[in-house]
CSV table of C-alpha atoms in Angstrom, one decimal:
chain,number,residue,atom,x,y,z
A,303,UNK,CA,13.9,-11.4,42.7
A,304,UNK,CA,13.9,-7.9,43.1
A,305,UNK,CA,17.1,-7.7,45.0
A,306,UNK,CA,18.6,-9.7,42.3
A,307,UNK,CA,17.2,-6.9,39.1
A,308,UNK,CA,18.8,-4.4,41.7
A,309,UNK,CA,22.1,-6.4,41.7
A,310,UNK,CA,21.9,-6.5,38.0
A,311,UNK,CA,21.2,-2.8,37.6
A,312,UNK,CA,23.5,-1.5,39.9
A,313,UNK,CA,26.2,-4.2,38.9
A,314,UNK,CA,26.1,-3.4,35.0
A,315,UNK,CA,26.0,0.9,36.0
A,316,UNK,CA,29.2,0.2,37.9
A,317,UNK,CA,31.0,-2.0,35.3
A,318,UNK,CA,30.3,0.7,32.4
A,319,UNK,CA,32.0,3.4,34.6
A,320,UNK,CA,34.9,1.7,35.4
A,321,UNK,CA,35.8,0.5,31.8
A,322,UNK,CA,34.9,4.2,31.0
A,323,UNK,CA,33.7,6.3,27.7
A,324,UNK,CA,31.2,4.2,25.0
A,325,UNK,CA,31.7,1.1,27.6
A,326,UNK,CA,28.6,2.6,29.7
A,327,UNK,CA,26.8,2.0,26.6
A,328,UNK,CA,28.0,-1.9,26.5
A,329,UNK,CA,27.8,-2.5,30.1
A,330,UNK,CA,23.8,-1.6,29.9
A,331,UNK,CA,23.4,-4.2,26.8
A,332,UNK,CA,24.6,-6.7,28.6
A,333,UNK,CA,22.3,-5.9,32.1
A,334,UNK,CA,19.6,-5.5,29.6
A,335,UNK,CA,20.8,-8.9,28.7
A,336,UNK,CA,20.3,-10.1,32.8
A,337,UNK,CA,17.3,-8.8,33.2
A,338,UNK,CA,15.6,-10.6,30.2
A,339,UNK,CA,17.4,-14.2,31.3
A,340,UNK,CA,16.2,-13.3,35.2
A,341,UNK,CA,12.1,-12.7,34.1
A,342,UNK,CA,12.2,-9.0,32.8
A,343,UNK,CA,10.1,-8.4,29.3
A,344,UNK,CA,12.4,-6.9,27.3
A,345,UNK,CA,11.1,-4.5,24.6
A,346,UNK,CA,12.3,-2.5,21.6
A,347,UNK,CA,9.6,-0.5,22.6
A,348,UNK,CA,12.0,0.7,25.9
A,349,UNK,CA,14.9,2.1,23.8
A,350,UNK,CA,15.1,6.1,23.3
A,351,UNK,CA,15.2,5.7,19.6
A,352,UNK,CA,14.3,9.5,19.6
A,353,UNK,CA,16.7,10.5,22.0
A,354,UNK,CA,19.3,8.9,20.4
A,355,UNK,CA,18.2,10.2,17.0
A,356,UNK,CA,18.4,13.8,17.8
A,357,UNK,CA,22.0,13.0,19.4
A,358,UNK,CA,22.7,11.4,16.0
A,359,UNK,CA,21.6,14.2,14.2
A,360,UNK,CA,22.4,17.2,15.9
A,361,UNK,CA,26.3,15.8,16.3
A,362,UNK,CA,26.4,15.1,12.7
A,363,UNK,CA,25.4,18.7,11.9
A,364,UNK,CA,27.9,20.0,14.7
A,365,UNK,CA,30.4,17.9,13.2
A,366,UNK,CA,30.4,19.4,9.8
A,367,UNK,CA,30.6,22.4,11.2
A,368,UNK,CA,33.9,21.3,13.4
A,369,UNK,CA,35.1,19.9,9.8
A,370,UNK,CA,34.3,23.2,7.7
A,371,UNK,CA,37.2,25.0,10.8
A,372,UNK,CA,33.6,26.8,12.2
A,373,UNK,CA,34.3,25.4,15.8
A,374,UNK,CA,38.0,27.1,15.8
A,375,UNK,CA,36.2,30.0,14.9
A,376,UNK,CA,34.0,30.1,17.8
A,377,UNK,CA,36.8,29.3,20.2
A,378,UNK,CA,38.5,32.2,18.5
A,379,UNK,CA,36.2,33.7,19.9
A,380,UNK,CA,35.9,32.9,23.2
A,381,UNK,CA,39.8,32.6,23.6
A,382,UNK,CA,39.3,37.1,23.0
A,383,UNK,CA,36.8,37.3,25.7
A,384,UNK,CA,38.3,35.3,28.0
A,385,UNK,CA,41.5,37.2,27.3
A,386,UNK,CA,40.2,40.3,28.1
A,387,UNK,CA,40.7,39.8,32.2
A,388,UNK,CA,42.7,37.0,33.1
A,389,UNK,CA,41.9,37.7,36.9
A,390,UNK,CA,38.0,37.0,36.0
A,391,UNK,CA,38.9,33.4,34.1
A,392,UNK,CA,36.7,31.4,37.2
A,393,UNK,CA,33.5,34.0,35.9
A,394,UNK,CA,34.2,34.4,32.5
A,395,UNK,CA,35.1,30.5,31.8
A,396,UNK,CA,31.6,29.0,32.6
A,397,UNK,CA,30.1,31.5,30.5
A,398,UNK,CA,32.0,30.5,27.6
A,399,UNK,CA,31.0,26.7,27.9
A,400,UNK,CA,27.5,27.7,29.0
A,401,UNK,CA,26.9,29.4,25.8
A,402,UNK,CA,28.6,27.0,24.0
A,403,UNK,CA,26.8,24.2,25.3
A,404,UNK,CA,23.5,25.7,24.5
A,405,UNK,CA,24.3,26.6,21.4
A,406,UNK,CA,25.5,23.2,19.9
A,407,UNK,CA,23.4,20.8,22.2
A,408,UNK,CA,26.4,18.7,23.5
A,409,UNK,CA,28.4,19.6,26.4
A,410,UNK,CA,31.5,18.0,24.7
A,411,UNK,CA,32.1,21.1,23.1
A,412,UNK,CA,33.6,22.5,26.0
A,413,UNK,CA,36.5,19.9,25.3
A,414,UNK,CA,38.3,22.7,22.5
A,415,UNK,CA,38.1,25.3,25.4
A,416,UNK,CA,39.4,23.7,28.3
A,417,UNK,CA,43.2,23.8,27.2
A,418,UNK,CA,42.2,28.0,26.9
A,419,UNK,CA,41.1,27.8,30.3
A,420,UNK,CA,44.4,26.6,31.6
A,421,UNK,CA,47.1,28.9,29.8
A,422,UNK,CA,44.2,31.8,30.7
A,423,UNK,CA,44.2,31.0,34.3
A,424,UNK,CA,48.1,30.7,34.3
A,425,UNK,CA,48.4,34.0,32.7
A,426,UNK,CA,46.5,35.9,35.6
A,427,UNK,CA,47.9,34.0,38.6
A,428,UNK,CA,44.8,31.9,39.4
A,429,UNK,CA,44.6,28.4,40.3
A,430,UNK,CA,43.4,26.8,37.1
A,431,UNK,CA,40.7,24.0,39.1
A,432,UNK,CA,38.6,27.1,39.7
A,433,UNK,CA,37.7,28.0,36.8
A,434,UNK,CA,38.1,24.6,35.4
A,435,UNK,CA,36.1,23.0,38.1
A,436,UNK,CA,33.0,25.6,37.5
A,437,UNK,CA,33.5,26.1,33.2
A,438,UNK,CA,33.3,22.2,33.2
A,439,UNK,CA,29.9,21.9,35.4
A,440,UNK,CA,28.2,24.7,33.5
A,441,UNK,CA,28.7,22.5,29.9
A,442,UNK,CA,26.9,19.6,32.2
A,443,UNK,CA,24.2,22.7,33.5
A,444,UNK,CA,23.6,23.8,29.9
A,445,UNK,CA,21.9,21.0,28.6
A,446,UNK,CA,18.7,21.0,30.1
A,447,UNK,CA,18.7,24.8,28.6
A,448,UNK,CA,19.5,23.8,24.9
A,449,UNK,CA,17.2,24.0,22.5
A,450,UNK,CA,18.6,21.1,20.6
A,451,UNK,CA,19.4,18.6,23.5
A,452,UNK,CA,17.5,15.6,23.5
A,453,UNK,CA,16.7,15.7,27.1
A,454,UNK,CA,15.1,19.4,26.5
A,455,UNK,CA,13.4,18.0,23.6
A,456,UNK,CA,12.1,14.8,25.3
A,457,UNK,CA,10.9,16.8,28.7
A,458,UNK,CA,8.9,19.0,26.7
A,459,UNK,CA,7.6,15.8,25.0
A,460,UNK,CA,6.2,14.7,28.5
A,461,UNK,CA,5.1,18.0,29.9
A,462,UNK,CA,3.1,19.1,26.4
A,463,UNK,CA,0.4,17.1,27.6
A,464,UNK,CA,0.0,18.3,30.5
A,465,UNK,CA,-0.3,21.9,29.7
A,466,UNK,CA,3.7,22.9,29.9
A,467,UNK,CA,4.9,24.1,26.3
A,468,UNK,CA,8.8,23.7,25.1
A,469,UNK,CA,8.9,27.2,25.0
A,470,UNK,CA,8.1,27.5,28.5
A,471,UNK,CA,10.8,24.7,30.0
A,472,UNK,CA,13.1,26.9,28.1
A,473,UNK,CA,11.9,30.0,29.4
A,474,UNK,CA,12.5,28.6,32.8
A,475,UNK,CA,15.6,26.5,32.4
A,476,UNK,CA,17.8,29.0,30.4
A,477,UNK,CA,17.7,32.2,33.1
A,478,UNK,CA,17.9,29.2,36.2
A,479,UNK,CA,21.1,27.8,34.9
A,480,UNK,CA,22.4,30.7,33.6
A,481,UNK,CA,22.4,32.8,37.1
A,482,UNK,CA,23.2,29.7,38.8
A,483,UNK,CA,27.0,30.2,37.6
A,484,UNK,CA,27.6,33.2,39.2
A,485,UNK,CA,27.1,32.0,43.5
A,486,UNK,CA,29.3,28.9,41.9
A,487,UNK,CA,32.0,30.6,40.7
A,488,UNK,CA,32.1,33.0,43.3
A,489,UNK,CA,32.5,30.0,45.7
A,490,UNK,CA,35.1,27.6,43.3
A,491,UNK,CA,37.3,31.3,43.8
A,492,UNK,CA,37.9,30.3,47.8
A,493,UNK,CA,38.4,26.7,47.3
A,494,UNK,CA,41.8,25.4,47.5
A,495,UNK,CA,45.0,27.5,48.1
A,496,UNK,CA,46.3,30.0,45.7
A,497,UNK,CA,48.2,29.0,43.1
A,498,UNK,CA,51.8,30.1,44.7
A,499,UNK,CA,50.8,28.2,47.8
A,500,UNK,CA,50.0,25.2,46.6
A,501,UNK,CA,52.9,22.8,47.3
A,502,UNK,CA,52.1,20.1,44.4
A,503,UNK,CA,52.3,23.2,42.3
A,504,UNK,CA,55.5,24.4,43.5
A,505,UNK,CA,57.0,20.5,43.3
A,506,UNK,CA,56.1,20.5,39.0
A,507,UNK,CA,57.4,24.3,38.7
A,508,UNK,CA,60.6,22.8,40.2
A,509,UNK,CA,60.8,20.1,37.9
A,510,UNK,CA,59.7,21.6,34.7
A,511,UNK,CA,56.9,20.0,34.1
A,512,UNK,CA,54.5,23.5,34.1
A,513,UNK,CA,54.6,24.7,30.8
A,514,UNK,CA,54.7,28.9,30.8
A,515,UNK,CA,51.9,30.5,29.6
A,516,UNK,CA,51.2,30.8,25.9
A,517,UNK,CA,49.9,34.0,24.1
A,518,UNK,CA,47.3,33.9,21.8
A,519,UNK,CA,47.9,32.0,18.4
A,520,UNK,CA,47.9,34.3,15.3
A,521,UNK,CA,44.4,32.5,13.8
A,522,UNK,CA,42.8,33.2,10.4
A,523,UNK,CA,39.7,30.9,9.2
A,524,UNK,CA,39.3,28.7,7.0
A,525,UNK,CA,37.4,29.6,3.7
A,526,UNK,CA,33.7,28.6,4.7
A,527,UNK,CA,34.3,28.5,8.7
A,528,UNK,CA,32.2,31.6,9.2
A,529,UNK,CA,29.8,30.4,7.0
A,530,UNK,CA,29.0,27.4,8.4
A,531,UNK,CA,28.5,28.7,11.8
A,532,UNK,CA,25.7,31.1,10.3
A,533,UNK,CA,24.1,27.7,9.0
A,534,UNK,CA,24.3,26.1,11.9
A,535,UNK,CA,22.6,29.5,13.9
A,536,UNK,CA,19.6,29.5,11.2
A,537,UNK,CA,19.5,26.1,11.7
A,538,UNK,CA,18.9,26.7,15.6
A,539,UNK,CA,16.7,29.0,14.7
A,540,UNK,CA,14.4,27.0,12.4
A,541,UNK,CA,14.0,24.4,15.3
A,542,UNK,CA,13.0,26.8,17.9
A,543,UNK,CA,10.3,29.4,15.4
A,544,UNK,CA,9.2,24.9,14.2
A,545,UNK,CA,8.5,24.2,17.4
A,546,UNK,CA,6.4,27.7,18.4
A,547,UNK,CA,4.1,27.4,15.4
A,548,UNK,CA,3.5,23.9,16.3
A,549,UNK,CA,2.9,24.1,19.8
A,550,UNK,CA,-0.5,24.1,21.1
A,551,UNK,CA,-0.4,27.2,22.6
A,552,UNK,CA,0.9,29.0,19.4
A,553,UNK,CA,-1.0,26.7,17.3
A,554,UNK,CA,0.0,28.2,13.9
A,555,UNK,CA,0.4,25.4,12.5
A,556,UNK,CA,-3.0,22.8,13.6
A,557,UNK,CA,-2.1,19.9,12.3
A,558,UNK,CA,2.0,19.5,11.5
A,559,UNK,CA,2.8,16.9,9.1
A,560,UNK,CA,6.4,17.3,10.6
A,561,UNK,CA,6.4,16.4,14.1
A,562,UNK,CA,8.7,18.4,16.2
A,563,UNK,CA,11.5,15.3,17.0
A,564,UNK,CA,11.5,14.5,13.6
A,565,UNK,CA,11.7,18.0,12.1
A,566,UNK,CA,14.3,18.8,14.4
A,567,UNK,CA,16.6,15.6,13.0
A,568,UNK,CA,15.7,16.7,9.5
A,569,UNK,CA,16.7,20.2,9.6
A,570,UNK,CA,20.3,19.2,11.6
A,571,UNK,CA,20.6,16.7,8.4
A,572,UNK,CA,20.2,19.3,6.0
A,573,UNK,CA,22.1,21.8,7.8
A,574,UNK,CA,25.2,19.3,7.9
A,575,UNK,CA,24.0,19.1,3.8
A,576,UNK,CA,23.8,22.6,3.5
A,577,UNK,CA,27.6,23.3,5.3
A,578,UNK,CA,29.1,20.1,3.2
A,579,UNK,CA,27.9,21.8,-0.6
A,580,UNK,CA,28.9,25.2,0.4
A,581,UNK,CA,32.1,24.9,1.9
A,582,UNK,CA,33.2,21.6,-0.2
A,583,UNK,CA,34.8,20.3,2.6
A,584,UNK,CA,34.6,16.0,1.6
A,585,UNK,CA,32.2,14.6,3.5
A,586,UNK,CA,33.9,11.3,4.8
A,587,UNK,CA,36.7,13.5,7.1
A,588,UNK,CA,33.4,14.3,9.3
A,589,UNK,CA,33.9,10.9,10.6
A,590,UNK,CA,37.5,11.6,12.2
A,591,UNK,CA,36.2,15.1,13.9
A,592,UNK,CA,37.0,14.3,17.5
A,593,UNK,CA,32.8,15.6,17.9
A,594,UNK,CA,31.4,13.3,15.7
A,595,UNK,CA,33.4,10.4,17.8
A,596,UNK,CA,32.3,11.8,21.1
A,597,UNK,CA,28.8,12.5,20.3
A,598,UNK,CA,28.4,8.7,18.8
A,599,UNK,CA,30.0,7.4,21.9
A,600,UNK,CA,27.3,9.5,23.3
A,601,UNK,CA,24.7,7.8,21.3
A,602,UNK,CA,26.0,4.2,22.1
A,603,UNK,CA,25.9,5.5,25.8
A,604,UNK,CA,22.5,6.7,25.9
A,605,UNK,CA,21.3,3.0,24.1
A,606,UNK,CA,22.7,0.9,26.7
A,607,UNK,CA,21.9,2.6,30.0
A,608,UNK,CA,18.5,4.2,29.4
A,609,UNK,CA,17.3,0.8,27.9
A,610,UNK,CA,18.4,-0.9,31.0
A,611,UNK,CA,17.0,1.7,33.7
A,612,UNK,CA,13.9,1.9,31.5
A,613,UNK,CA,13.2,-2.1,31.4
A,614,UNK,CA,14.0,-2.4,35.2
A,615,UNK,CA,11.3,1.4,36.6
A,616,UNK,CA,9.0,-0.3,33.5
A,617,UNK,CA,9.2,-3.6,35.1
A,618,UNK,CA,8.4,-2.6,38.9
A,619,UNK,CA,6.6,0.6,37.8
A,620,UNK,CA,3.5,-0.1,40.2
A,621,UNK,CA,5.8,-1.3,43.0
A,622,UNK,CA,7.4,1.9,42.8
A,623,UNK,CA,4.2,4.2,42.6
A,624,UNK,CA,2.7,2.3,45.6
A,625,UNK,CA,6.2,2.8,47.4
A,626,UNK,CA,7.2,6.4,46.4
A,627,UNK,CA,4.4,8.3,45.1
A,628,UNK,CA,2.9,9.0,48.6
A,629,UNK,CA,6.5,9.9,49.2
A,630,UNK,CA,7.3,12.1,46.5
A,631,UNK,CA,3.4,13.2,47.2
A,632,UNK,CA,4.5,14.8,50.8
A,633,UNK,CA,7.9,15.5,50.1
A,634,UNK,CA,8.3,16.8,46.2
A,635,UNK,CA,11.6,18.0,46.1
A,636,UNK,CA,13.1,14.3,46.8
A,637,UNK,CA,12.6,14.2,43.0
A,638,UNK,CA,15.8,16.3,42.5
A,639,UNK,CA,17.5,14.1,45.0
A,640,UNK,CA,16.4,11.0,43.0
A,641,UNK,CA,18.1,12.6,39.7
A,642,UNK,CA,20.9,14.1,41.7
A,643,UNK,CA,22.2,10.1,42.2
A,644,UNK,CA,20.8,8.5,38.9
A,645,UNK,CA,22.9,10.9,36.8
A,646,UNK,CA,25.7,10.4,38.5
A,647,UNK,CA,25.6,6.7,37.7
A,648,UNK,CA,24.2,7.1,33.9
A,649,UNK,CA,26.4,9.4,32.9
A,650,UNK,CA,23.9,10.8,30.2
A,651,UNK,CA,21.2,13.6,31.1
A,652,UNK,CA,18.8,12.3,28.3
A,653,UNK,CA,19.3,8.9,29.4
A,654,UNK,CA,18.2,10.2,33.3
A,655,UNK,CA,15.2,11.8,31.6
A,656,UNK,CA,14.2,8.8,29.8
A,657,UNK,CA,14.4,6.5,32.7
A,658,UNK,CA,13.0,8.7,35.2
A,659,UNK,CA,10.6,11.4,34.3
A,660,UNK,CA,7.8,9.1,32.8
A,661,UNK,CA,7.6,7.5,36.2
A,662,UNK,CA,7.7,10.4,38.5
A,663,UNK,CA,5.0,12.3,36.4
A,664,UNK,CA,2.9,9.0,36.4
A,665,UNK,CA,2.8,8.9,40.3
A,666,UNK,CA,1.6,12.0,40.0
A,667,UNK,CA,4.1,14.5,40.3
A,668,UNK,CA,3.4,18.2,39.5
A,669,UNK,CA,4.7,19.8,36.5
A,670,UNK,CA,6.3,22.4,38.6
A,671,UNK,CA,8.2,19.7,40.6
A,672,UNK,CA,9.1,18.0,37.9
A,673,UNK,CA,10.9,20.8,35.8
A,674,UNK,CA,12.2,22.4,39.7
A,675,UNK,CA,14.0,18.9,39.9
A,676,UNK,CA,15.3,19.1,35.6
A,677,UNK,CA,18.5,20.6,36.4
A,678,UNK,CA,19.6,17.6,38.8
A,679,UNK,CA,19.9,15.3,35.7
A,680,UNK,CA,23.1,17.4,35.2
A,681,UNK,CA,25.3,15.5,38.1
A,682,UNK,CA,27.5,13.8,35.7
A,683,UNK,CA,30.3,15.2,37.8
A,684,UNK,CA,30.0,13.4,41.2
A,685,UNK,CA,32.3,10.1,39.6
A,686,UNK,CA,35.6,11.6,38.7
A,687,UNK,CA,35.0,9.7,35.1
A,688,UNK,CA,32.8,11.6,33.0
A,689,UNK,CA,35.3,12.8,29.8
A,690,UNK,CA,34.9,16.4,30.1
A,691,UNK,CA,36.4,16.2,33.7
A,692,UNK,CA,38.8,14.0,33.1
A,693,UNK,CA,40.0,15.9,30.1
A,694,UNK,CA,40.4,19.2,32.2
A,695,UNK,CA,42.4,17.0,34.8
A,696,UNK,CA,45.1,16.0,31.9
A,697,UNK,CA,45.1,19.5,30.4
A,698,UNK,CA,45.9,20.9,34.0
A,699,UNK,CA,49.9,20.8,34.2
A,700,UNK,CA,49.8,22.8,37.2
A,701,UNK,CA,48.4,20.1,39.1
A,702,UNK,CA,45.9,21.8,41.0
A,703,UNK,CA,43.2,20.1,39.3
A,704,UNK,CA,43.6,16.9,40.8
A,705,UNK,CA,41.7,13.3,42.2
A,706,UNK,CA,42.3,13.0,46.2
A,707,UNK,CA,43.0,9.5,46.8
A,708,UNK,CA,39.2,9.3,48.2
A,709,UNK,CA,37.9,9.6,45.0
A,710,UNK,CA,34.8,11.7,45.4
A,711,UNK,CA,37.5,14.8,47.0
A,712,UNK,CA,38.5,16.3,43.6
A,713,UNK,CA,37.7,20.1,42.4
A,714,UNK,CA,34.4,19.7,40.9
A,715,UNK,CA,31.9,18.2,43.6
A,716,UNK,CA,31.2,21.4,46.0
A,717,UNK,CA,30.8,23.5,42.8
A,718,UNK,CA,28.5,21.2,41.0
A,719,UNK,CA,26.4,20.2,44.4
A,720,UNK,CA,26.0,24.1,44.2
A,721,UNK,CA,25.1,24.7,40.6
A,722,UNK,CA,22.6,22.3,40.9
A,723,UNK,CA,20.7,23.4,44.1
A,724,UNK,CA,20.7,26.9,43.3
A,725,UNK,CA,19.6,25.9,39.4
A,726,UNK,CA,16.3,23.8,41.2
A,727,UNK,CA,15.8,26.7,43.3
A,728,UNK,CA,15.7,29.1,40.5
A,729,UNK,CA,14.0,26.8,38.3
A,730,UNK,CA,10.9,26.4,41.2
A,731,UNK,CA,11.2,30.1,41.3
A,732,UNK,CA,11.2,31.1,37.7
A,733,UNK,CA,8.6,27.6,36.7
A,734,UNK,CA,5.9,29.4,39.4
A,735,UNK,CA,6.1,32.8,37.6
A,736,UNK,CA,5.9,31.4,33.9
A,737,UNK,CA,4.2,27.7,33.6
């Protein structure tokens, strides 16, 4: 029977990433679905409800912002610093979405830079997969260093207990990630030829189909764009000085009658409040922001695939303790391995969390190894589908970020592999020092 729950697993994974987008979402209903009419207990009890409701929230309020013109503003401003020198594009790029990233919670936000990325790159003579390749793993990177991500925020949920604060996965992930960038860029600047020498290049210039670099739009914000970037920062804020006097190590707060997950939901609803009164922007447009699509699709994802992984570890939980724990036991750093390849099939970081972490903590893995290992949830780039990649692929007229007919041979593997094993590193590192 087991082989079978495999088939189905594995079966309804594979669908969802070849229909693409919210259809990973589907594809797990329906193996959820399988599982039930092949013996599995299903439960309500398995779905991420909080995971899902911190996406919900946190997009809505990122949304608004979007809506009130605040996310034009912030690619105002990173189009001036990445302007600055267009020769550094494959440093400065991943900065940009890092930041970004971290800042809003959702990698998706990178989407508005990208197309900057490209004339940037253009501008200064650089192949534009380099920085492309690296700015587009570092939005994946980020979110185990966000604040507001609901993987962050369900990590901490599981490591509390065990004596390892949110305040201290932060401490560790945001500096691991962060420095990781730097060995990764400097490696995406030596792959592939230079831009003049790369024949597919050379082919569209020929034909026209390379549009010349652009400079800089004349931009002025909209009435309340600044504004409702500030309320989205305090909003940041509020969740992160909530959570300290909360925490058990802080313990300012004894005895919260606002649990962190919730109070986190309710202050992203009130910032999106706070952003819709003072800039009067109409409420029902937040619906058509291409963010609030993405981050629902996001939500719908996250649903379908972490319900199905967690009803099938759930399931064979004790099977897999007696199987892997004296493995994991011996040889702990197998755990990022295990990520590595179930993010790269789930296509969601929270979702790799949910699934994964409660096990490998319950066969008895360390809280060092298991934050060391974090960062692998992040390999959403090893399938050539996630919509961040695919995006930078379209917006990439030059053609040098491109799919090799093999699939996996496309710009953003050997960067990513990298980002990942120096952010574990680091992480293992930085984790021994502070936790």
């Amino acid at each position: 029977m087991i082989v079978l729950h495999i088939a189905i697993l594995l079966g309804a994974v594979i669908l969802g990433a070849r229909l693409g987008s919210i259809a990973i979402g589907f594809a797990g209903g329906l193996g959820v679905i399988l599982l039930g009419i092949t013996g599995m207990n299903v439960t309500a009890d398995d779905i991420a409800f909080d995971v899902i409701g911190i996406i919900m929230c946190v997009i809505t309020a990122i949304a608004a912002m979007q809506r009130a013109g605040g996310m034009d503003y912030l690619v105002h401003i990173a189009e001036r610093f990445l302007r600055r020198n267009p020769k550094k594009i494959t440093v400065y790029a991943p900065i940009v979405t890092w930041l970004m990233t971290v800042f809003a919670g959702t990698g998706h936000t990178a989407f508005s830079t990208l197309p900057v990325i490209v004339e940037v790159a253009k501008e200064g003579n650089v192949r534009p997969s380099r920085p492309l390749s690296v700015a587009v793993v570092a939005s994946q990177m980020a979110i185990v260093a966000s604040p507001l991500s609901a993987a962050v925020v369900y990590m901490a949920s599981l490591l509390e207990p065990l004596g390892v604060s949110y305040l201290q996965l932060l401490g560790v992930m945001i500096p691991a990630t962060f420095l990781a960038i730097f060995p990764t860029a400097w490696l995406a600047n030596r792959l592939g030829k230079d831009l003049n020498d790369d024949p597919v290049y050379q082919e569209r210039l020929a034909k026209g189909l390379v549009r010349k670099p652009k400079p800089a739009a004349e931009y002025r914000p909209k009435r309340g764009a600044k504004t409702s970037v500030v309320v989205f920062l305090i909003a940041i804020v509020s969740v992160m000085l909530y959570a300290t006097a909360i925490s058990e190590q802080i313990g300012l707060i004894s005895d919260p009658t606002i649990p962190r997950n919730e109070a986190i939901m309710a202050i992203m609803l009130s910032a999106a409040t706070i952003i819709v009164l003072i800039t009067r922007i109409p409420a029902g447009e937040i619906l058509n922001t291409q963010v609030f699509k993405s981050g629902m699709s996001a939500s719908v994802c996250v649903l379908g695939v972490a319900w199905l992984g967690t009803t099938f570890i759930n399931h064979y939980l004790e099977d897999i303790q007696a199987i892997a724990g004296d493995i994991l036991q011996a040889q702990p750093w197998l755990l990022a391995v295990i990520l590595f390849f179930a993010a790269s099939l789930l296509y969601s970081q929270a979702a790799t969390t949910r699934a994964l972490m409660p096990a490998a903590l319950a066969m008895g893995v360390s809280p060092l190894t298991a934050v060391a290992a974090f960062p692998a949830v992040s390999a959403l780039f090893v399938l050539p589908t996630y919509p961040t990649l695919l995006a930078a692929v379209e917006m990439d007229d030059t053609g040098s970020t491109r799919i090799g007919k093999y699939v996996f041979n496309h710009p953003f593997l050997v960067p990513g592999v990298l980002c990942i094993a120096v952010s574990v590193f680091l992480s293992s590192a930085f984790g021994s020092v502070i936790l």
